[in-house]
Amino acid sequence: MPAYRQSVSWWCFVPNLMSPLEFVRMAADQGLDALELLPREHWQLARDHGLAIAAVDGHASILEGLNRREHHPRIIAELQAKIRLADEWEIANLICFSGSRAGLDDANGIAATAEGLARVAPLAEDAGVTLVLETLNSKVDHPDYQADRTAWAVEVCRLVDSPAVRVLYDIYHMQIMEGDIIRTIGAEHPWIGHYHTAGNPGRHELDDDQELNYPAIFRAIAATGYGGYVGHEFIPTGDPVTGLRAAVAMARCD
């Protein structure tokens, strides 16, 4: 059994496929450890069903993120408030975003993002919360997003040099942008604080109709000794219970 734990993202199931209560009960019944990206008003519902909260957004927004210093006062205030909440609710990760490139070169975007995260990293360290910088594809889903390569996000983490700042390695997004998933996990796993899964193309189930070899990917993650969360973030096309059950079993390396 791998050392990592499993979580599932709220927005993929609620409200289009399930009610909040149906979703939380399903996650608990499937043996998941945690939920992700659930609205604040449902945090207690998760706790009541024995589920932790693996990750929520640390700040707004995907488009106006940390890569521009003019956004730092707002984002830092938002992160400080969220860190305090995460400490209270034992939330493991706060998701952070680079923002859109909008003509900004990579070196300056990396430097600004690192500066912003460095200002709140000590508070996150004290709270035991990890700020995870999410990698997103700029080809299909998030045009012009700047942290669209693993190396970009890893360099930010190197510059901050804090155990509280890590990469959210989204397998679906990075398959679109660069592929080479298993080798990247092996090389960069010390910098990865959280994983997201989904099939490509389409961001659907982890099944045979998509191109990623998830059994091998999960074995690669397990081989690193990773002990954080692997979060399922796919949009079901069929029965959501069946799709999630299959993903959970696959990630257990059964």
mmCIF file of C-alpha atoms in Angstrom:
data_model
loop_
_atom_site.group_PDB
_atom_site.id
_atom_site.type_symbol
_atom_site.label_atom_id
_atom_site.label_comp_id
_atom_site.label_asym_id
_atom_site.label_seq_id
_atom_site.Cartn_x
_atom_site.Cartn_y
_atom_site.Cartn_z
ATOM 1 C CA MET A 1 0.000 0.000 0.000
ATOM 2 C CA PRO A 2 1.479 3.406 -0.962
ATOM 3 C CA ALA A 3 2.311 5.909 1.754
ATOM 4 C CA TYR A 4 0.266 8.649 0.099
ATOM 5 C CA ARG A 5 -3.366 9.421 0.850
ATOM 6 C CA GLN A 6 -6.197 10.044 -1.615
ATOM 7 C CA SER A 7 -8.585 12.956 -2.045
ATOM 8 C CA VAL A 8 -11.158 14.050 -4.609
ATOM 9 C CA SER A 9 -12.143 17.466 -5.944
ATOM 10 C CA TRP A 10 -15.587 18.811 -5.157
ATOM 11 C CA TRP A 11 -16.185 20.773 -8.344
ATOM 12 C CA CYS A 12 -15.958 17.701 -10.587
ATOM 13 C CA PHE A 13 -19.032 16.149 -8.942
ATOM 14 C CA VAL A 14 -21.039 18.903 -7.221
ATOM 15 C CA PRO A 15 -23.511 20.299 -8.214
ATOM 16 C CA ASN A 16 -23.743 18.824 -11.716
ATOM 17 C CA LEU A 17 -23.739 15.157 -10.716
ATOM 18 C CA MET A 18 -24.487 14.997 -6.992
ATOM 19 C CA SER A 19 -25.726 16.979 -4.042
ATOM 20 C CA PRO A 20 -23.155 17.951 -1.404
ATOM 21 C CA LEU A 21 -24.388 15.291 1.001
ATOM 22 C CA GLU A 22 -24.418 12.557 -1.671
ATOM 23 C CA PHE A 23 -20.875 13.434 -2.693
ATOM 24 C CA VAL A 24 -19.472 13.499 0.826
ATOM 25 C CA ARG A 25 -21.113 10.197 1.685
ATOM 26 C CA MET A 26 -19.788 8.638 -1.520
ATOM 27 C CA ALA A 27 -16.245 9.820 -0.793
ATOM 28 C CA ALA A 28 -16.402 8.415 2.720
ATOM 29 C CA ASP A 29 -17.862 5.122 1.498
ATOM 30 C CA GLN A 30 -15.086 4.797 -1.099
ATOM 31 C CA GLY A 31 -12.463 5.016 1.640
ATOM 32 C CA LEU A 32 -11.050 8.350 0.549
ATOM 33 C CA ASP A 33 -9.082 10.313 3.111
ATOM 34 C CA ALA A 34 -10.020 13.857 2.148
ATOM 35 C CA LEU A 35 -11.874 16.280 -0.106
ATOM 36 C CA GLU A 36 -10.527 19.235 -2.073
ATOM 37 C CA LEU A 37 -11.756 22.609 -3.223
ATOM 38 C CA LEU A 38 -15.004 22.447 -1.306
ATOM 39 C CA PRO A 39 -16.778 25.687 -0.368
ATOM 40 C CA ARG A 40 -16.248 26.995 3.140
ATOM 41 C CA GLU A 41 -19.843 26.301 4.120
ATOM 42 C CA HIS A 42 -19.297 22.554 3.605
ATOM 43 C CA TRP A 43 -16.075 22.105 5.570
ATOM 44 C CA GLN A 44 -17.962 20.906 8.638
ATOM 45 C CA LEU A 45 -19.912 18.420 6.516
ATOM 46 C CA ALA A 46 -16.623 16.840 5.441
ATOM 47 C CA ARG A 47 -15.385 16.715 9.018
ATOM 48 C CA ASP A 48 -18.660 15.161 10.195
ATOM 49 C CA HIS A 49 -18.048 12.280 7.780
ATOM 50 C CA GLY A 50 -14.469 11.710 8.903
ATOM 51 C CA LEU A 51 -12.903 13.378 5.877
ATOM 52 C CA ALA A 52 -9.993 15.795 6.025
ATOM 53 C CA ILE A 53 -9.575 18.771 3.691
ATOM 54 C CA ALA A 54 -6.559 18.207 1.472
ATOM 55 C CA ALA A 55 -6.523 21.531 -0.366
ATOM 56 C CA VAL A 56 -8.439 24.728 -1.043
ATOM 57 C CA ASP A 57 -7.604 27.828 -3.045
ATOM 58 C CA GLY A 58 -5.201 30.075 -1.193
ATOM 59 C CA HIS A 59 -6.034 33.227 -3.134
ATOM 60 C CA ALA A 60 -7.763 34.665 -6.171
ATOM 61 C CA SER A 61 -7.270 34.282 -9.042
ATOM 62 C CA ILE A 62 -5.850 32.045 -11.763
ATOM 63 C CA LEU A 63 -5.596 35.036 -14.104
ATOM 64 C CA GLU A 64 -4.270 37.672 -11.677
ATOM 65 C CA GLY A 65 -1.687 35.803 -9.658
ATOM 66 C CA LEU A 66 1.663 36.068 -7.979
ATOM 67 C CA ASN A 67 3.751 36.777 -11.085
ATOM 68 C CA ARG A 68 2.937 40.500 -10.919
ATOM 69 C CA ARG A 69 4.034 42.441 -7.879
ATOM 70 C CA GLU A 70 1.072 44.800 -8.081
ATOM 71 C CA HIS A 71 -1.111 41.863 -7.019
ATOM 72 C CA HIS A 72 1.015 40.995 -4.003
ATOM 73 C CA PRO A 73 -0.674 43.168 -1.345
ATOM 74 C CA ARG A 74 -4.063 41.607 -2.084
ATOM 75 C CA ILE A 75 -2.770 38.051 -2.483
ATOM 76 C CA ILE A 76 -0.591 38.157 0.625
ATOM 77 C CA ALA A 77 -3.527 39.373 2.709
ATOM 78 C CA GLU A 78 -5.691 36.590 1.290
ATOM 79 C CA LEU A 79 -3.016 33.975 1.954
ATOM 80 C CA GLN A 80 -2.472 35.172 5.504
ATOM 81 C CA ALA A 81 -6.191 34.813 6.217
ATOM 82 C CA LYS A 82 -6.357 31.404 4.541
ATOM 83 C CA ILE A 83 -3.285 30.150 6.429
ATOM 84 C CA ARG A 84 -4.991 30.980 9.695
ATOM 85 C CA LEU A 85 -8.114 29.104 8.567
ATOM 86 C CA ALA A 86 -6.042 26.178 7.325
ATOM 87 C CA ASP A 87 -4.332 25.968 10.684
ATOM 88 C CA GLU A 88 -7.694 25.952 12.462
ATOM 89 C CA TRP A 89 -9.237 23.342 10.149
ATOM 90 C CA GLU A 90 -6.089 21.247 9.631
ATOM 91 C CA ILE A 91 -6.098 21.857 5.871
ATOM 92 C CA ALA A 92 -2.879 20.500 4.416
ATOM 93 C CA ASN A 93 -2.447 22.635 1.295
ATOM 94 C CA LEU A 94 -3.359 26.052 -0.074
ATOM 95 C CA ILE A 95 -3.286 26.254 -3.859
ATOM 96 C CA CYS A 96 -1.492 29.239 -5.399
ATOM 97 C CA PHE A 97 -1.405 30.512 -8.978
ATOM 98 C CA SER A 98 1.159 32.267 -11.115
ATOM 99 C CA GLY A 99 -1.393 34.254 -13.100
ATOM 100 C CA SER A 100 -1.415 34.947 -16.816
ATOM 101 C CA ARG A 101 1.784 35.698 -18.674
ATOM 102 C CA ALA A 102 0.430 38.750 -20.569
ATOM 103 C CA GLY A 103 3.816 39.334 -22.192
ATOM 104 C CA LEU A 104 5.853 38.900 -18.999
ATOM 105 C CA ASP A 105 9.094 36.988 -19.497
ATOM 106 C CA ASP A 106 9.679 33.841 -17.468
ATOM 107 C CA ALA A 107 12.601 35.131 -15.417
ATOM 108 C CA ASN A 108 10.648 38.109 -14.076
ATOM 109 C CA GLY A 109 7.517 36.033 -13.540
ATOM 110 C CA ILE A 110 9.450 33.447 -11.546
ATOM 111 C CA ALA A 111 11.217 36.104 -9.481
ATOM 112 C CA ALA A 112 7.993 37.939 -8.610
ATOM 113 C CA THR A 113 6.151 34.714 -7.737
ATOM 114 C CA ALA A 114 8.998 33.613 -5.480
ATOM 115 C CA GLU A 115 9.086 36.998 -3.757
ATOM 116 C CA GLY A 116 5.390 36.870 -3.010
ATOM 117 C CA LEU A 117 5.468 33.326 -1.653
ATOM 118 C CA ALA A 118 8.569 34.051 0.413
ATOM 119 C CA ARG A 119 6.677 36.767 2.282
ATOM 120 C CA VAL A 120 4.119 34.289 3.621
ATOM 121 C CA ALA A 121 6.252 31.141 3.786
ATOM 122 C CA PRO A 122 7.291 31.649 7.454
ATOM 123 C CA LEU A 123 3.647 31.954 8.517
ATOM 124 C CA ALA A 124 2.789 28.798 6.555
ATOM 125 C CA GLU A 125 5.724 26.943 8.109
ATOM 126 C CA ASP A 126 4.566 27.867 11.612
ATOM 127 C CA ALA A 127 1.043 26.667 10.806
ATOM 128 C CA GLY A 128 2.172 23.423 9.184
ATOM 129 C CA VAL A 129 0.487 24.415 5.907
ATOM 130 C CA THR A 130 1.992 23.949 2.450
ATOM 131 C CA LEU A 131 1.550 26.558 -0.279
ATOM 132 C CA VAL A 132 1.392 24.580 -3.520
ATOM 133 C CA LEU A 133 1.957 26.397 -6.810
ATOM 134 C CA GLU A 134 -0.234 24.748 -9.404
ATOM 135 C CA THR A 135 0.989 23.833 -12.862
ATOM 136 C CA LEU A 136 -1.754 24.323 -15.466
ATOM 137 C CA ASN A 137 -1.739 23.869 -19.218
ATOM 138 C CA SER A 138 -1.840 26.990 -21.377
ATOM 139 C CA LYS A 139 -2.662 25.035 -24.545
ATOM 140 C CA VAL A 140 -6.249 23.897 -23.893
ATOM 141 C CA ASP A 141 -7.754 25.022 -20.589
ATOM 142 C CA HIS A 142 -5.900 28.099 -19.338
ATOM 143 C CA PRO A 143 -4.547 30.158 -22.250
ATOM 144 C CA ASP A 144 -1.519 32.287 -21.339
ATOM 145 C CA TYR A 145 -1.129 30.846 -17.811
ATOM 146 C CA GLN A 146 2.540 31.288 -16.937
ATOM 147 C CA ALA A 147 3.339 28.343 -14.624
ATOM 148 C CA ASP A 148 2.642 25.928 -17.466
ATOM 149 C CA ARG A 149 5.839 23.864 -17.109
ATOM 150 C CA THR A 150 7.182 21.848 -14.220
ATOM 151 C CA ALA A 151 10.571 23.559 -14.398
ATOM 152 C CA TRP A 152 8.939 26.989 -13.986
ATOM 153 C CA ALA A 153 7.229 26.008 -10.727
ATOM 154 C CA VAL A 154 10.242 24.096 -9.421
ATOM 155 C CA GLU A 155 12.457 27.139 -9.922
ATOM 156 C CA VAL A 156 10.065 29.230 -7.844
ATOM 157 C CA CYS A 157 10.334 26.674 -5.034
ATOM 158 C CA ARG A 158 14.133 26.649 -5.256
ATOM 159 C CA LEU A 159 14.237 30.426 -4.906
ATOM 160 C CA VAL A 160 11.885 30.498 -1.917
ATOM 161 C CA ASP A 161 13.759 27.619 -0.269
ATOM 162 C CA SER A 162 11.046 26.810 2.260
ATOM 163 C CA PRO A 163 9.505 23.435 3.112
ATOM 164 C CA ALA A 164 6.155 25.242 3.065
ATOM 165 C CA VAL A 165 6.355 26.051 -0.671
ATOM 166 C CA ARG A 166 6.009 23.210 -3.153
ATOM 167 C CA VAL A 167 4.618 22.351 -6.583
ATOM 168 C CA LEU A 168 1.124 21.083 -7.243
ATOM 169 C CA TYR A 169 1.975 18.677 -10.036
ATOM 170 C CA ASP A 170 -1.152 18.234 -12.121
ATOM 171 C CA ILE A 171 -0.621 15.140 -14.247
ATOM 172 C CA TYR A 172 -3.367 15.969 -16.728
ATOM 173 C CA HIS A 173 -2.101 19.491 -17.350
ATOM 174 C CA MET A 174 1.547 18.477 -17.615
ATOM 175 C CA GLN A 175 0.747 15.649 -20.017
ATOM 176 C CA ILE A 176 -0.700 18.267 -22.348
ATOM 177 C CA MET A 177 2.285 20.613 -22.001
ATOM 178 C CA GLU A 178 5.327 18.361 -21.757
ATOM 179 C CA GLY A 179 4.543 14.676 -21.210
ATOM 180 C CA ASP A 180 7.417 12.639 -19.721
ATOM 181 C CA ILE A 181 5.364 12.219 -16.556
ATOM 182 C CA ILE A 182 7.132 9.313 -14.864
ATOM 183 C CA ARG A 183 10.638 10.655 -15.406
ATOM 184 C CA THR A 184 9.573 14.076 -14.142
ATOM 185 C CA ILE A 185 8.117 12.556 -10.983
ATOM 186 C CA GLY A 186 11.339 10.666 -10.364
ATOM 187 C CA ALA A 187 13.512 13.729 -10.915
ATOM 188 C CA GLU A 188 11.437 16.434 -9.258
ATOM 189 C CA HIS A 189 9.549 14.628 -6.495
ATOM 190 C CA PRO A 190 11.383 16.450 -3.657
ATOM 191 C CA TRP A 191 9.704 19.656 -4.878
ATOM 192 C CA ILE A 192 6.217 18.186 -5.317
ATOM 193 C CA GLY A 193 3.787 18.728 -2.449
ATOM 194 C CA HIS A 194 0.540 17.599 -4.060
ATOM 195 C CA TYR A 195 -0.695 15.712 -7.129
ATOM 196 C CA HIS A 196 -3.828 15.964 -9.264
ATOM 197 C CA THR A 197 -5.082 13.273 -11.625
ATOM 198 C CA ALA A 198 -7.361 13.138 -14.678
ATOM 199 C CA GLY A 199 -7.367 11.364 -18.010
ATOM 200 C CA ASN A 200 -6.151 13.048 -21.170
ATOM 201 C CA PRO A 201 -7.655 14.082 -23.499
ATOM 202 C CA GLY A 202 -10.859 15.346 -21.969
ATOM 203 C CA ARG A 203 -10.047 15.439 -18.245
ATOM 204 C CA HIS A 204 -12.192 12.384 -17.632
ATOM 205 C CA GLU A 205 -11.848 9.002 -15.906
ATOM 206 C CA LEU A 206 -8.538 7.199 -15.504
ATOM 207 C CA ASP A 207 -9.565 4.492 -17.934
ATOM 208 C CA ASP A 208 -8.460 2.818 -21.148
ATOM 209 C CA ASP A 209 -10.015 5.499 -23.341
ATOM 210 C CA GLN A 210 -7.282 8.008 -22.510
ATOM 211 C CA GLU A 211 -3.531 8.050 -23.061
ATOM 212 C CA LEU A 212 -1.981 8.163 -19.579
ATOM 213 C CA ASN A 213 -0.741 4.915 -18.039
ATOM 214 C CA TYR A 214 -1.998 5.638 -14.542
ATOM 215 C CA PRO A 215 -1.084 2.294 -12.914
ATOM 216 C CA ALA A 216 2.560 2.942 -13.812
ATOM 217 C CA ILE A 217 2.301 6.590 -12.740
ATOM 218 C CA PHE A 218 0.914 5.648 -9.329
ATOM 219 C CA ARG A 219 3.689 3.102 -8.863
ATOM 220 C CA ALA A 220 6.220 5.816 -9.724
ATOM 221 C CA ILE A 221 4.728 8.171 -7.139
ATOM 222 C CA ALA A 222 4.708 5.402 -4.529
ATOM 223 C CA ALA A 223 8.340 4.549 -5.292
ATOM 224 C CA THR A 224 9.405 8.051 -4.237
ATOM 225 C CA GLY A 225 8.003 7.481 -0.742
ATOM 226 C CA TYR A 226 5.614 10.401 -1.163
ATOM 227 C CA GLY A 227 3.280 10.706 1.827
ATOM 228 C CA GLY A 228 1.013 13.603 0.876
ATOM 229 C CA TYR A 229 -2.240 13.605 -1.053
ATOM 230 C CA VAL A 230 -3.007 12.402 -4.558
ATOM 231 C CA GLY A 231 -6.150 14.263 -5.537
ATOM 232 C CA HIS A 232 -8.527 12.920 -8.188
ATOM 233 C CA GLU A 233 -9.746 15.837 -10.300
ATOM 234 C CA PHE A 234 -11.503 14.198 -13.235
ATOM 235 C CA ILE A 235 -14.960 14.923 -14.626
ATOM 236 C CA PRO A 236 -16.938 11.679 -14.847
ATOM 237 C CA THR A 237 -18.590 10.809 -18.150
ATOM 238 C CA GLY A 238 -20.329 7.711 -16.789
ATOM 239 C CA ASP A 239 -21.523 6.673 -13.374
ATOM 240 C CA PRO A 240 -19.543 8.845 -10.932
ATOM 241 C CA VAL A 241 -19.429 6.187 -8.213
ATOM 242 C CA THR A 242 -17.996 3.596 -10.602
ATOM 243 C CA GLY A 243 -15.428 6.033 -11.993
ATOM 244 C CA LEU A 244 -14.208 7.143 -8.598
ATOM 245 C CA ARG A 245 -14.105 3.597 -7.238
ATOM 246 C CA ALA A 246 -11.883 2.529 -10.143
ATOM 247 C CA ALA A 247 -9.536 5.492 -9.652
ATOM 248 C CA VAL A 248 -9.199 4.850 -5.928
ATOM 249 C CA ALA A 249 -8.431 1.159 -6.456
ATOM 250 C CA MET A 250 -5.887 1.984 -9.159
ATOM 251 C CA ALA A 251 -4.128 4.529 -6.937
ATOM 252 C CA ARG A 252 -3.869 1.945 -4.186
ATOM 253 C CA CYS A 253 -1.755 -0.063 -6.630
ATOM 254 C CA ASP A 254 -4.042 -3.053 -5.962
#
